[in-house]
Amino acid sequence: MRAVMLGLPGAGKGTQAERLAAHLGVVRISTGDIFRQAVRDQTPLGRQAQAYLERGELVPDEVTVGVVLERLQAPDCRAGFVLDGFPRNLTQARRLDEALAGLKQQVDAAIYLSVPEEVAVRRITGRRVCSRCGATYAADGVGPAASCPQCGGTLVQRPDDREEVVRQRLRVYENETRPLLEYYGARGVRVDVDGTGTVEEVFRALLSALRQRGLVGTAEAARRPGTSR
Ligand code: AMP
């Protein structure tokens, strides 16, 4: 399956994309993770992207589209993928469609995780990321832990999760990303999922919605989440 995730920053796209990709045995590609890693490593891409991330603005399309289309050519994408954080505007969506059409492929599902803005903001301001490996945690999920359960790195707030940057990211979402709901709706591939429950509840709802559209098998969708690949 080739899926893209849509929804406000803080809607749970990363978490659910990871679960879905593991369930389907395909790769999850997060443009935000790619850019953050590049910034940490101070590669040419990282130096180009850094100021945009810090301001909560979109990295220019010519940079982002190039990164994604190159990544999609890797052999591990042949079986499918879950894109998390891309596309973020109509230009990116059209470029993705063109590239896939050239391979006789298409986006099978545009999964929209809907949450009220106040829920998204609460999740964003609460989350912490590992400054070493980039893993993300809900603040209430790690309790008082100050270090990453996976690698021992220090947990910090993402610089762009500060309130003033979050406000800018929400503006960008409204102006640039929200129109994608209509774009994928018109193509008949939009799958709406209530994103307000627990991780488990949302994942079950997501699989159920995909099953209803025949995008995952019945037996597969009935398996308990997290127990399968
Ligand atoms: P995310 O982790 O998806 O919230 O992305 C963090 C930041 O990375 C965004 O605020 C943008 O600055 C940048 N970014 C991620 N994905 C894209 C994209 N598809 N287009 C442009 N910028 C992006």
XYZ file of C-alpha atoms and ligand atoms in Angstrom:
252
model
C 0.000 0.000 0.000
C 1.067 3.558 -0.682
C -0.321 5.859 1.971
C 0.126 9.463 3.039
C -0.771 10.852 6.458
C -2.689 14.100 6.849
C -3.611 16.078 9.944
C -2.592 18.927 12.211
C 0.844 18.956 13.789
C 0.277 16.895 16.949
C -2.544 14.813 15.430
C -0.472 11.642 15.884
C 0.704 11.162 12.288
C 4.170 9.976 13.252
C 2.979 7.464 15.827
C 0.251 6.015 13.635
C 2.453 6.001 10.529
C 5.010 3.961 12.426
C 2.365 1.476 13.577
C 0.835 1.179 10.130
C 4.166 0.752 8.370
C 5.196 -1.986 10.830
C 1.834 -3.693 10.390
C 2.092 -3.673 6.602
C 5.806 -4.418 6.491
C 6.553 -1.270 4.484
C 8.757 1.744 5.173
C 7.666 4.899 6.954
C 9.216 8.010 5.503
C 9.042 11.161 7.626
C 10.259 14.335 5.958
C 10.423 16.021 9.385
C 12.741 13.245 10.639
C 14.881 13.500 7.488
C 15.268 17.256 7.952
C 15.926 17.030 11.722
C 18.586 14.369 11.185
C 20.201 16.506 8.484
C 20.200 19.514 10.848
C 21.787 17.417 13.631
C 24.471 16.230 11.191
C 24.859 19.716 9.689
C 24.817 18.315 6.151
C 24.269 20.736 3.241
C 20.559 19.760 3.312
C 20.454 20.396 7.058
C 22.033 23.827 6.708
C 19.505 24.673 3.979
C 16.507 23.468 6.005
C 17.443 24.653 9.511
C 16.059 28.190 9.413
C 12.730 27.001 8.000
C 12.333 24.391 10.748
C 13.175 26.942 13.418
C 10.535 29.341 12.081
C 7.877 26.655 11.611
C 7.766 27.303 7.871
C 7.834 24.847 5.009
C 11.189 24.005 3.486
C 10.934 25.126 -0.181
C 9.237 22.654 -2.506
C 12.228 22.282 -4.841
C 14.293 20.989 -1.918
C 11.606 18.847 -0.273
C 10.216 17.257 -3.430
C 13.718 16.327 -4.558
C 14.490 14.663 -1.237
C 11.266 12.647 -1.247
C 11.325 11.553 -4.878
C 14.905 10.372 -4.499
C 14.009 8.462 -1.317
C 11.058 6.794 -3.088
C 13.423 5.299 -5.668
C 15.171 3.181 -3.027
C 14.484 -0.570 -3.253
C 12.815 -0.638 0.181
C 9.957 1.475 -1.215
C 8.961 -1.056 -3.879
C 6.582 -2.885 -1.563
C 4.861 0.352 -0.591
C 5.347 3.157 1.923
C 3.681 5.364 4.486
C 4.596 9.014 3.982
C 4.471 11.098 7.145
C 4.642 14.872 6.731
C 4.575 14.842 2.935
C 2.828 16.204 0.944
C 2.262 19.469 2.826
C 0.803 21.514 -0.047
C -0.833 21.084 -3.452
C 2.409 21.428 -5.411
C 3.978 18.588 -3.453
C 0.854 16.428 -3.871
C 0.833 16.954 -7.628
C 4.542 16.218 -7.943
C 4.063 13.008 -5.956
C 1.130 11.947 -8.159
C 3.134 12.638 -11.332
C 6.111 10.647 -10.086
C 3.935 7.702 -9.052
C 1.969 7.803 -12.313
C 5.278 7.419 -14.149
C 5.710 4.142 -12.270
C 2.064 3.130 -12.875
C 1.408 3.645 -9.177
C -0.782 5.941 -7.116
C -1.578 7.046 -3.583
C -3.983 4.361 -2.335
C -4.938 6.063 0.923
C -4.651 9.591 2.291
C -5.283 8.994 5.968
C -6.657 12.063 7.733
C -6.279 11.932 11.509
C -8.758 14.492 12.760
C -8.276 16.077 16.180
C -9.488 19.409 17.567
C -6.798 22.080 17.567
C -6.642 22.258 21.380
C -5.888 18.515 21.571
C -3.100 18.898 19.014
C -1.575 21.840 20.867
C -1.725 19.974 24.192
C 0.040 16.966 22.669
C 2.698 19.099 20.991
C 3.593 21.139 24.041
C 3.757 17.948 26.115
C 5.972 15.897 23.839
C 9.715 15.382 24.241
C 12.272 14.132 21.754
C 15.608 12.430 22.244
C 18.407 14.814 21.338
C 20.525 11.843 20.234
C 18.286 9.393 18.329
C 15.239 11.582 17.631
C 12.652 9.229 19.205
C 9.478 11.049 20.250
C 7.653 10.581 23.549
C 4.463 11.968 25.033
C 5.547 13.728 28.251
C 2.981 11.732 30.232
C 4.255 8.542 28.546
C 7.796 8.778 29.948
C 6.832 10.179 33.323
C 9.684 11.909 35.084
C 12.338 10.205 32.896
C 14.873 12.714 31.612
C 16.668 10.264 29.356
C 15.614 8.258 26.328
C 14.456 4.726 27.210
C 15.931 3.535 23.887
C 19.399 5.087 23.790
C 19.892 7.020 27.032
C 20.109 10.382 25.229
C 18.715 13.510 26.857
C 15.021 14.238 26.300
C 14.311 17.792 25.257
C 11.467 19.819 23.816
C 11.644 20.047 20.027
C 12.661 23.656 19.296
C 9.694 24.024 16.937
C 7.300 22.714 19.597
C 7.623 26.019 21.495
C 4.327 27.870 21.596
C 5.160 30.723 19.231
C 6.501 28.331 16.571
C 3.520 26.005 17.028
C 1.219 28.916 16.232
C 3.091 29.500 12.968
C 2.954 25.779 12.089
C -0.814 25.795 12.641
C -1.117 28.801 10.308
C 0.938 27.016 7.657
C -1.294 23.957 8.050
C -4.476 26.012 7.549
C -3.184 27.877 4.507
C -1.121 25.255 2.733
C -1.915 21.762 3.965
C -5.648 21.760 4.674
C -6.512 22.063 0.929
C -5.078 18.549 0.526
C -8.163 17.144 2.271
C -10.246 18.256 -0.693
C -7.592 17.190 -3.195
C -7.507 13.595 -1.959
C -11.247 13.600 -1.250
C -11.906 14.358 -4.920
C -9.707 11.399 -5.869
C -11.710 9.094 -3.635
C -8.719 7.989 -1.566
C -9.263 10.042 1.589
C -9.744 7.945 4.712
C -10.971 9.884 7.765
C -10.033 8.590 11.195
C -10.914 10.073 14.586
C -7.509 10.808 16.095
C -8.596 11.744 19.610
C -8.383 8.372 21.404
C -5.421 6.438 22.754
C -2.736 5.211 20.363
C -4.338 1.741 20.416
C -7.867 3.038 19.816
C -6.819 5.258 16.933
C -4.804 2.459 15.331
C -7.761 0.059 15.556
C -10.030 2.678 13.965
C -7.453 3.294 11.253
C -7.153 -0.395 10.355
C -10.902 -0.783 10.409
C -11.334 2.150 8.011
C -8.703 0.687 5.667
C -10.377 -2.715 5.843
C -13.752 -1.213 4.918
C -12.160 0.097 1.748
C -10.539 -3.232 1.003
C -7.043 -1.810 1.511
C -6.078 -4.323 4.197
C -7.398 -7.865 4.524
C -10.024 -8.810 7.105
C -7.801 -11.293 8.923
C -4.969 -8.803 8.883
C -7.099 -6.005 10.303
C -8.505 -8.247 13.026
C -5.050 -9.069 14.373
C -4.166 -7.201 17.499
C -2.195 -4.063 16.682
C 1.485 -4.299 17.439
C 1.594 -8.087 17.116
C 2.117 -8.250 13.408
C 4.254 -7.127 10.580
P 7.113 17.551 11.075
O 8.031 16.723 11.907
O 6.419 16.767 10.014
O 6.160 18.364 11.912
O 8.037 18.599 10.295
C 8.864 19.522 10.979
C 9.295 20.631 10.042
O 10.030 20.094 8.942
C 8.169 21.426 9.407
O 7.667 22.456 10.259
C 8.865 21.984 8.171
O 9.734 23.055 8.513
C 9.732 20.808 7.743
N 8.979 19.904 6.842
C 8.587 18.632 7.091
N 7.932 18.109 6.046
C 7.896 19.079 5.096
C 7.346 19.160 3.792
N 6.654 18.144 3.222
N 7.517 20.328 3.101
C 8.197 21.353 3.632
N 8.714 21.353 4.869
C 8.581 20.230 5.604
